Amino acid sequence: MSTEVVDTVFSSEPLQDFQPREDARRVCDELQPLLIEVRRHLRMHPEVGFQEFETSKYIRSVLEAHGFEPVTIAETGLYVDIKGDQPGPTVAYRADIDALPSQDEILAPYASRTPGVGHLCGHDAHTSMGIGVALLLNRLRSYIKGTVRVFFQPNEEGMPSGAPELMKEGILDNVSAAYAVHVDPTVDSGSYGLIAGAATAAADRFDVIVDSKTTGHSARPHNTVDTVWVATQIANTLYQLSGRVTDPRHPSILTVCRFQAGRAYNVIPSSVTLGGTLRCTDHNVRKQLKDRLIHTAVDIGETAGVEVRVEYHDGAPPVINDPSLISRIGATIRNIGNADNAEYLELPSMGAEDFAHYLVYVPGAMVRVGTRRDQTTSFPLHDANFDIDESVLAPAAYLMTNVLLDYLSPQ
């Protein structure tokens, strides 16, 4: 990846007599070309989690071109503290920078140039918006009552993910609240999805290993332990847990996505492994399902006379948006534009987001940025054809800039 300074540079001159509603169109028009350039560069040169070395260099070059001195964190992460002219608390804004190990198949000149790696979850857009937030705040220091920490996080997609590592290195030190966005192809461009409480699900990963330590002949399964049969019994029983051992009013999904057994048609394998994910939005339901999953698998193994091991990997908890902050974001949307741009969502996403780790320690909120304009921008997240309506980049950065300013200047 080339890390040359961008062709487009956004002014660093302070914005005088700033009027959020009146200045919106002019400022966004000025910022938009740079954010498109940044986003397309990142889309063309994706890197997976904790390997975002060139991505990090590129982000640094853009920030340095605008007068910042970024600080490295967790090797490939970066942050800048934008101190206002007036004292006050510190609020954080997070942008994730990693891509997925999946092929990008969009038919566009900015498609990924790295085989098998693609920005199919919109982190290129998140990073571009994060840079936009930093550049706007840099011009609005006289309006900042405190400090805004804008940080660029590696490895949102991986497990273990990047958020805990950044917290170990102090990214939340003295921070009183945290914000982030996620692009959403189910919400129309120009609209912002808001939901109080659970916004995403927790996502844990599990592997169940059925190990008899001996193979058997398919003609005589009674002379051995049929590991495939045991594994299928486990899978079928696990599917019945959600809504049976937990309150069905709390959404949960258990999905088996991997099933590894033998290769021969007439040999019962000595070992079978099945694996998948467990997702839910309630902490108590999460614990109940985890415990029952482990006990169910082991008990079925004991009944069949075979050893069963469960390897359970805790992932991100659910994103729990602070209701008061969501209410204030809605007010900010009304103040800078059209109240109709706030789309209040009724249901959480069952996808996961490691931004949730930060919200265990500080209140915060994640906004869904609508990116759906036409068929080309309607593909779901993680789809090989996923793309966004780029016209949302500067307006989203502008909105979140005002959200951060409003947090530091409560009415």
CSV table of N, CA and C in Angstrom, one decimal, residues 133-246:
chain,number,residue,atom,x,y,z
A,133,VAL,N,-14.0,13.5,11.4
A,133,VAL,CA,-14.4,14.0,12.8
A,133,VAL,C,-13.2,14.7,13.4
A,134,ALA,N,-12.0,14.1,13.3
A,134,ALA,CA,-10.8,14.8,13.8
A,134,ALA,C,-10.5,16.1,13.1
A,135,LEU,N,-10.6,16.1,11.8
A,135,LEU,CA,-10.3,17.3,11.1
A,135,LEU,C,-11.3,18.5,11.4
A,136,LEU,N,-12.5,18.1,11.5
A,136,LEU,CA,-13.5,19.1,11.8
A,136,LEU,C,-13.3,19.7,13.2
A,137,LEU,N,-13.1,18.8,14.2
A,137,LEU,CA,-12.9,19.2,15.6
A,137,LEU,C,-11.6,20.1,15.7
A,138,ASN,N,-10.6,19.8,14.9
A,138,ASN,CA,-9.4,20.6,14.9
A,138,ASN,C,-9.7,22.1,14.5
A,139,ARG,N,-10.7,22.3,13.7
A,139,ARG,CA,-11.1,23.6,13.3
A,139,ARG,C,-12.1,24.3,14.3
A,140,LEU,N,-12.5,23.5,15.3
A,140,LEU,CA,-13.6,23.9,16.2
A,140,LEU,C,-13.1,23.9,17.6
A,141,ARG,N,-11.8,24.0,17.8
A,141,ARG,CA,-11.2,23.9,19.2
A,141,ARG,C,-11.8,25.0,20.1
A,142,SER,N,-12.2,26.1,19.6
A,142,SER,CA,-12.7,27.2,20.5
A,142,SER,C,-14.1,26.8,21.0
A,143,TYR,N,-14.7,25.8,20.4
A,143,TYR,CA,-16.1,25.4,20.8
A,143,TYR,C,-16.0,24.1,21.7
A,144,ILE,N,-14.8,23.6,21.8
A,144,ILE,CA,-14.7,22.3,22.6
A,144,ILE,C,-14.5,22.6,24.1
A,145,LYS,N,-15.4,22.2,24.9
A,145,LYS,CA,-15.2,22.3,26.3
A,145,LYS,C,-14.7,21.1,27.0
A,146,GLY,N,-13.4,20.8,26.8
A,146,GLY,CA,-12.8,19.6,27.2
A,146,GLY,C,-11.9,19.0,26.2
A,147,THR,N,-11.9,17.7,26.0
A,147,THR,CA,-11.0,17.0,25.1
A,147,THR,C,-11.8,15.9,24.4
A,148,VAL,N,-11.5,15.8,23.1
A,148,VAL,CA,-12.0,14.7,22.3
A,148,VAL,C,-10.9,13.8,21.9
A,149,ARG,N,-11.0,12.5,22.2
A,149,ARG,CA,-10.0,11.5,21.8
A,149,ARG,C,-10.5,10.7,20.6
A,150,VAL,N,-10.0,10.9,19.5
A,150,VAL,CA,-10.4,10.2,18.3
A,150,VAL,C,-9.4,9.1,18.1
A,151,PHE,N,-9.8,7.8,18.1
A,151,PHE,CA,-8.9,6.7,18.0
A,151,PHE,C,-9.3,5.7,16.9
A,152,PHE,N,-8.3,5.1,16.4
A,152,PHE,CA,-8.4,4.2,15.2
A,152,PHE,C,-8.0,2.8,15.7
A,153,GLN,N,-8.9,1.9,15.8
A,153,GLN,CA,-8.7,0.6,16.5
A,153,GLN,C,-8.5,-0.5,15.5
A,154,PRO,N,-7.4,-1.3,15.7
A,154,PRO,CA,-7.2,-2.5,14.9
A,154,PRO,C,-8.1,-3.6,15.3
A,155,ASN,N,-8.3,-4.6,14.4
A,155,ASN,CA,-8.8,-5.9,14.7
A,155,ASN,C,-10.2,-5.9,15.4
A,156,GLU,N,-11.1,-5.2,14.9
A,156,GLU,CA,-12.5,-5.3,15.4
A,156,GLU,C,-13.1,-6.7,15.2
A,157,GLU,N,-12.7,-7.3,14.0
A,157,GLU,CA,-13.4,-8.5,13.6
A,157,GLU,C,-12.8,-9.8,14.2
A,158,GLY,N,-11.6,-9.7,14.8
A,158,GLY,CA,-11.0,-10.9,15.3
A,158,GLY,C,-11.4,-11.3,16.7
A,159,MET,N,-10.9,-12.4,17.1
A,159,MET,CA,-11.2,-12.9,18.4
A,159,MET,C,-9.9,-13.6,19.0
A,160,PRO,N,-9.3,-13.0,20.0
A,160,PRO,CA,-9.7,-11.9,20.8
A,160,PRO,C,-9.5,-10.6,19.9
A,161,SER,N,-10.4,-9.6,20.1
A,161,SER,CA,-10.5,-8.5,19.3
A,161,SER,C,-9.6,-7.3,19.9
A,162,GLY,N,-9.6,-6.2,19.1
A,162,GLY,CA,-8.7,-5.1,19.5
A,162,GLY,C,-9.1,-4.3,20.7
A,163,ALA,N,-10.4,-4.2,20.9
A,163,ALA,CA,-10.8,-3.3,22.0
A,163,ALA,C,-10.2,-3.6,23.4
A,164,PRO,N,-10.2,-4.8,23.8
A,164,PRO,CA,-9.5,-5.1,25.1
A,164,PRO,C,-8.1,-4.7,25.1
A,165,GLU,N,-7.4,-4.9,24.0
A,165,GLU,CA,-5.9,-4.6,24.0
A,165,GLU,C,-5.7,-3.1,24.1
A,166,LEU,N,-6.6,-2.3,23.5
A,166,LEU,CA,-6.5,-0.9,23.6
A,166,LEU,C,-6.8,-0.4,25.0
A,167,MET,N,-7.7,-1.1,25.6
A,167,MET,CA,-8.1,-0.7,27.0
A,167,MET,C,-6.9,-1.0,28.0
A,168,LYS,N,-6.2,-2.1,27.7
A,168,LYS,CA,-5.1,-2.4,28.5
A,168,LYS,C,-4.0,-1.4,28.4
A,169,GLU,N,-3.9,-0.7,27.2
A,169,GLU,CA,-2.9,0.3,27.0
A,169,GLU,C,-3.4,1.7,27.3
A,170,GLY,N,-4.6,1.8,27.9
A,170,GLY,CA,-5.1,3.1,28.5
A,170,GLY,C,-5.9,3.9,27.6
A,171,ILE,N,-6.6,3.4,26.5
A,171,ILE,CA,-7.3,4.2,25.6
A,171,ILE,C,-8.5,4.9,26.3
A,172,LEU,N,-9.0,4.3,27.4
A,172,LEU,CA,-10.2,4.9,28.1
A,172,LEU,C,-9.8,5.7,29.3
A,173,ASP,N,-8.5,5.9,29.5
A,173,ASP,CA,-8.0,6.7,30.7
A,173,ASP,C,-8.7,8.0,30.7
A,174,ASN,N,-9.4,8.4,31.8
A,174,ASN,CA,-10.0,9.7,31.9
A,174,ASN,C,-11.1,10.0,30.9
A,175,VAL,N,-11.6,8.9,30.2
A,175,VAL,CA,-12.7,9.1,29.3
A,175,VAL,C,-14.0,8.9,30.0
A,176,SER,N,-15.0,9.8,29.7
A,176,SER,CA,-16.3,9.8,30.4
A,176,SER,C,-17.4,9.2,29.6
A,177,ALA,N,-17.2,9.1,28.3
A,177,ALA,CA,-18.2,8.5,27.4
A,177,ALA,C,-17.5,8.2,26.0
A,178,ALA,N,-18.1,7.2,25.3
A,178,ALA,CA,-17.5,6.8,24.0
A,178,ALA,C,-18.6,6.7,23.0
A,179,TYR,N,-18.2,7.1,21.7
A,179,TYR,CA,-19.2,7.0,20.6
A,179,TYR,C,-18.5,6.3,19.4
A,180,ALA,N,-19.4,5.8,18.5
A,180,ALA,CA,-18.9,5.2,17.3
A,180,ALA,C,-20.1,5.1,16.3
A,181,VAL,N,-19.7,4.8,15.1
A,181,VAL,CA,-20.8,4.6,14.1
A,181,VAL,C,-20.6,3.2,13.4
A,182,HIS,N,-21.6,2.7,12.8
A,182,HIS,CA,-21.5,1.6,11.9
A,182,HIS,C,-22.4,1.8,10.7
A,183,VAL,N,-21.8,1.6,9.5
A,183,VAL,CA,-22.6,1.8,8.3
A,183,VAL,C,-23.7,0.6,8.3
A,184,ASP,N,-24.8,0.9,7.6
A,184,ASP,CA,-25.9,0.0,7.7
A,184,ASP,C,-26.7,0.0,6.3
A,185,PRO,N,-26.5,-1.1,5.5
A,185,PRO,CA,-27.2,-1.1,4.2
A,185,PRO,C,-28.7,-1.4,4.3
A,186,THR,N,-29.2,-1.5,5.5
A,186,THR,CA,-30.7,-1.7,5.7
A,186,THR,C,-31.4,-0.4,6.0
A,187,VAL,N,-30.6,0.7,6.1
A,187,VAL,CA,-31.1,2.0,6.4
A,187,VAL,C,-30.8,2.9,5.2
A,188,ASP,N,-31.7,3.7,4.8
A,188,ASP,CA,-31.5,4.6,3.6
A,188,ASP,C,-30.5,5.7,3.9
A,189,SER,N,-29.8,6.0,2.8
A,189,SER,CA,-28.8,7.1,2.9
A,189,SER,C,-29.4,8.4,3.4
A,190,GLY,N,-28.7,9.1,4.3
A,190,GLY,CA,-29.3,10.3,4.9
A,190,GLY,C,-30.0,10.1,6.2
A,191,SER,N,-30.3,8.8,6.5
A,191,SER,CA,-30.9,8.5,7.8
A,191,SER,C,-29.9,7.9,8.7
A,192,TYR,N,-30.2,8.0,10.0
A,192,TYR,CA,-29.3,7.5,11.1
A,192,TYR,C,-30.2,6.6,12.0
A,193,GLY,N,-29.8,5.4,12.1
A,193,GLY,CA,-30.5,4.4,12.9
A,193,GLY,C,-30.1,4.6,14.4
A,194,LEU,N,-31.1,4.8,15.2
A,194,LEU,CA,-30.9,5.0,16.7
A,194,LEU,C,-31.7,4.0,17.4
A,195,ILE,N,-31.1,3.4,18.4
A,195,ILE,CA,-31.8,2.4,19.3
A,195,ILE,C,-31.2,2.5,20.7
A,196,ALA,N,-32.1,2.7,21.7
A,196,ALA,CA,-31.6,2.7,23.1
A,196,ALA,C,-31.6,1.3,23.6
A,197,GLY,N,-30.6,1.1,24.5
A,197,GLY,CA,-30.5,-0.3,25.1
A,197,GLY,C,-29.7,-1.2,24.2
A,198,ALA,N,-30.0,-2.4,24.1
A,198,ALA,CA,-29.3,-3.4,23.3
A,198,ALA,C,-29.3,-3.0,21.8
A,199,ALA,N,-28.2,-2.8,21.2
A,199,ALA,CA,-28.1,-2.4,19.8
A,199,ALA,C,-27.5,-3.5,19.0
A,200,THR,N,-26.7,-4.4,19.6
A,200,THR,CA,-26.1,-5.5,18.9
A,200,THR,C,-26.1,-6.7,19.9
A,201,ALA,N,-25.8,-7.9,19.4
A,201,ALA,CA,-25.8,-9.1,20.2
A,201,ALA,C,-24.4,-9.4,20.7
A,202,ALA,N,-24.3,-10.1,21.8
A,202,ALA,CA,-23.0,-10.7,22.2
A,202,ALA,C,-22.8,-11.8,21.2
A,203,ALA,N,-21.5,-12.1,20.9
A,203,ALA,CA,-21.2,-13.2,20.0
A,203,ALA,C,-20.1,-14.1,20.5
A,204,ASP,N,-20.4,-15.3,21.0
A,204,ASP,CA,-19.4,-16.2,21.5
A,204,ASP,C,-19.2,-17.3,20.5
A,205,ARG,N,-18.1,-18.0,20.5
A,205,ARG,CA,-17.7,-19.0,19.6
A,205,ARG,C,-17.5,-20.3,20.4
A,206,PHE,N,-17.9,-21.4,19.8
A,206,PHE,CA,-17.7,-22.7,20.5
A,206,PHE,C,-17.3,-23.8,19.6
A,207,ASP,N,-16.5,-24.7,20.1
A,207,ASP,CA,-16.2,-26.0,19.4
A,207,ASP,C,-16.5,-27.1,20.3
A,208,VAL,N,-17.1,-28.1,19.8
A,208,VAL,CA,-17.5,-29.4,20.5
A,208,VAL,C,-16.7,-30.5,19.8
A,209,ILE,N,-15.9,-31.2,20.6
A,209,ILE,CA,-15.0,-32.3,20.1
A,209,ILE,C,-15.5,-33.6,20.6
A,210,VAL,N,-15.9,-34.5,19.7
A,210,VAL,CA,-16.3,-35.8,20.1
A,210,VAL,C,-15.2,-36.7,19.8
A,211,ASP,N,-14.6,-37.4,20.8
A,211,ASP,CA,-13.3,-38.1,20.5
A,211,ASP,C,-13.4,-39.5,21.1
A,212,SER,N,-13.5,-40.5,20.3
A,212,SER,CA,-13.6,-41.9,20.8
A,212,SER,C,-12.2,-42.6,20.8
A,213,LYS,N,-11.2,-41.9,20.1
A,213,LYS,CA,-9.8,-42.4,20.0
A,213,LYS,C,-9.7,-43.7,19.2
A,214,THR,N,-10.7,-44.1,18.5
A,214,THR,CA,-10.7,-45.3,17.7
A,214,THR,C,-11.6,-45.2,16.5
A,215,THR,N,-11.3,-45.7,15.4
A,215,THR,CA,-12.2,-45.7,14.2
A,215,THR,C,-13.0,-47.0,14.3
A,216,GLY,N,-14.0,-47.0,13.3
A,216,GLY,CA,-14.9,-48.2,13.2
A,216,GLY,C,-15.3,-48.4,11.8
A,217,HIS,N,-15.8,-49.6,11.6
A,217,HIS,CA,-16.3,-49.9,10.2
A,217,HIS,C,-17.8,-49.5,10.1
A,218,SER,N,-18.2,-48.9,9.0
A,218,SER,CA,-19.5,-48.5,8.8
A,218,SER,C,-20.5,-49.6,8.8
A,219,ALA,N,-20.1,-50.8,8.5
A,219,ALA,CA,-21.0,-52.0,8.6
A,219,ALA,C,-21.3,-52.5,10.0
A,220,ARG,N,-20.4,-52.1,10.9
A,220,ARG,CA,-20.6,-52.6,12.3
A,220,ARG,C,-20.5,-51.4,13.3
A,221,PRO,N,-21.4,-50.4,13.2
A,221,PRO,CA,-21.3,-49.3,14.2
A,221,PRO,C,-21.5,-49.7,15.6
A,222,HIS,N,-22.1,-50.9,15.8
A,222,HIS,CA,-22.3,-51.4,17.2
A,222,HIS,C,-21.1,-51.9,17.9
A,223,ASN,N,-20.0,-52.1,17.1
A,223,ASN,CA,-18.7,-52.5,17.7
A,223,ASN,C,-17.8,-51.3,18.0
A,224,THR,N,-18.3,-50.1,17.8
A,224,THR,CA,-17.5,-48.9,18.1
A,224,THR,C,-18.4,-47.8,18.6
A,225,VAL,N,-17.9,-46.6,18.7
A,225,VAL,CA,-18.7,-45.5,19.1
A,225,VAL,C,-18.9,-44.7,17.8
A,226,ASP,N,-20.1,-44.5,17.4
A,226,ASP,CA,-20.4,-43.7,16.2
A,226,ASP,C,-20.3,-42.3,16.5
A,227,THR,N,-19.1,-41.7,16.3
A,227,THR,CA,-18.9,-40.3,16.6
A,227,THR,C,-19.7,-39.3,15.8
A,228,VAL,N,-20.0,-39.7,14.6
A,228,VAL,CA,-20.9,-38.8,13.7
A,228,VAL,C,-22.3,-38.8,14.3
A,229,TRP,N,-22.8,-39.9,14.7
A,229,TRP,CA,-24.1,-39.9,15.3
A,229,TRP,C,-24.2,-39.1,16.6
A,230,VAL,N,-23.2,-39.3,17.4
A,230,VAL,CA,-23.2,-38.5,18.7
A,230,VAL,C,-23.1,-37.0,18.4
A,231,ALA,N,-22.3,-36.6,17.4
A,231,ALA,CA,-22.1,-35.2,17.1
A,231,ALA,C,-23.4,-34.6,16.5
A,232,THR,N,-24.1,-35.4,15.7
A,232,THR,CA,-25.4,-34.9,15.2
A,232,THR,C,-26.5,-34.8,16.3
A,233,GLN,N,-26.4,-35.7,17.2
A,233,GLN,CA,-27.4,-35.6,18.4
A,233,GLN,C,-27.1,-34.4,19.2
A,234,ILE,N,-25.8,-34.1,19.4
A,234,ILE,CA,-25.4,-32.8,20.1
A,234,ILE,C,-25.9,-31.6,19.3
A,235,ALA,N,-25.7,-31.6,18.0
A,235,ALA,CA,-26.1,-30.4,17.2
A,235,ALA,C,-27.6,-30.2,17.3
A,236,ASN,N,-28.3,-31.3,17.1
A,236,ASN,CA,-29.8,-31.2,17.1
A,236,ASN,C,-30.3,-30.7,18.4
A,237,THR,N,-29.7,-31.2,19.5
A,237,THR,CA,-30.1,-30.8,20.8
A,237,THR,C,-29.8,-29.3,21.1
A,238,LEU,N,-28.6,-28.9,20.7
A,238,LEU,CA,-28.2,-27.5,20.9
A,238,LEU,C,-29.2,-26.5,20.3
A,239,TYR,N,-29.6,-26.9,19.1
A,239,TYR,CA,-30.6,-26.0,18.4
A,239,TYR,C,-31.9,-25.8,19.2
A,240,GLN,N,-32.2,-26.7,20.1
A,240,GLN,CA,-33.4,-26.6,20.8
A,240,GLN,C,-33.3,-25.8,22.1
A,241,LEU,N,-32.1,-25.4,22.4
A,241,LEU,CA,-31.9,-24.7,23.7
A,241,LEU,C,-32.5,-23.3,23.7
A,242,SER,N,-32.3,-22.5,22.6
A,242,SER,CA,-32.7,-21.2,22.5
A,242,SER,C,-34.3,-21.1,22.6
A,243,GLY,N,-34.8,-20.4,23.5
A,243,GLY,CA,-36.2,-20.3,23.7
A,243,GLY,C,-36.9,-21.4,24.5
A,244,ARG,N,-36.1,-22.4,24.9
A,244,ARG,CA,-36.6,-23.5,25.7
A,244,ARG,C,-36.0,-23.4,27.1
A,245,VAL,N,-34.7,-23.2,27.2
A,245,VAL,CA,-34.1,-23.1,28.6
A,245,VAL,C,-33.9,-21.6,29.0
A,246,THR,N,-34.2,-20.7,28.0
A,246,THR,CA,-34.1,-19.3,28.3
A,246,THR,C,-35.5,-18.6,28.0
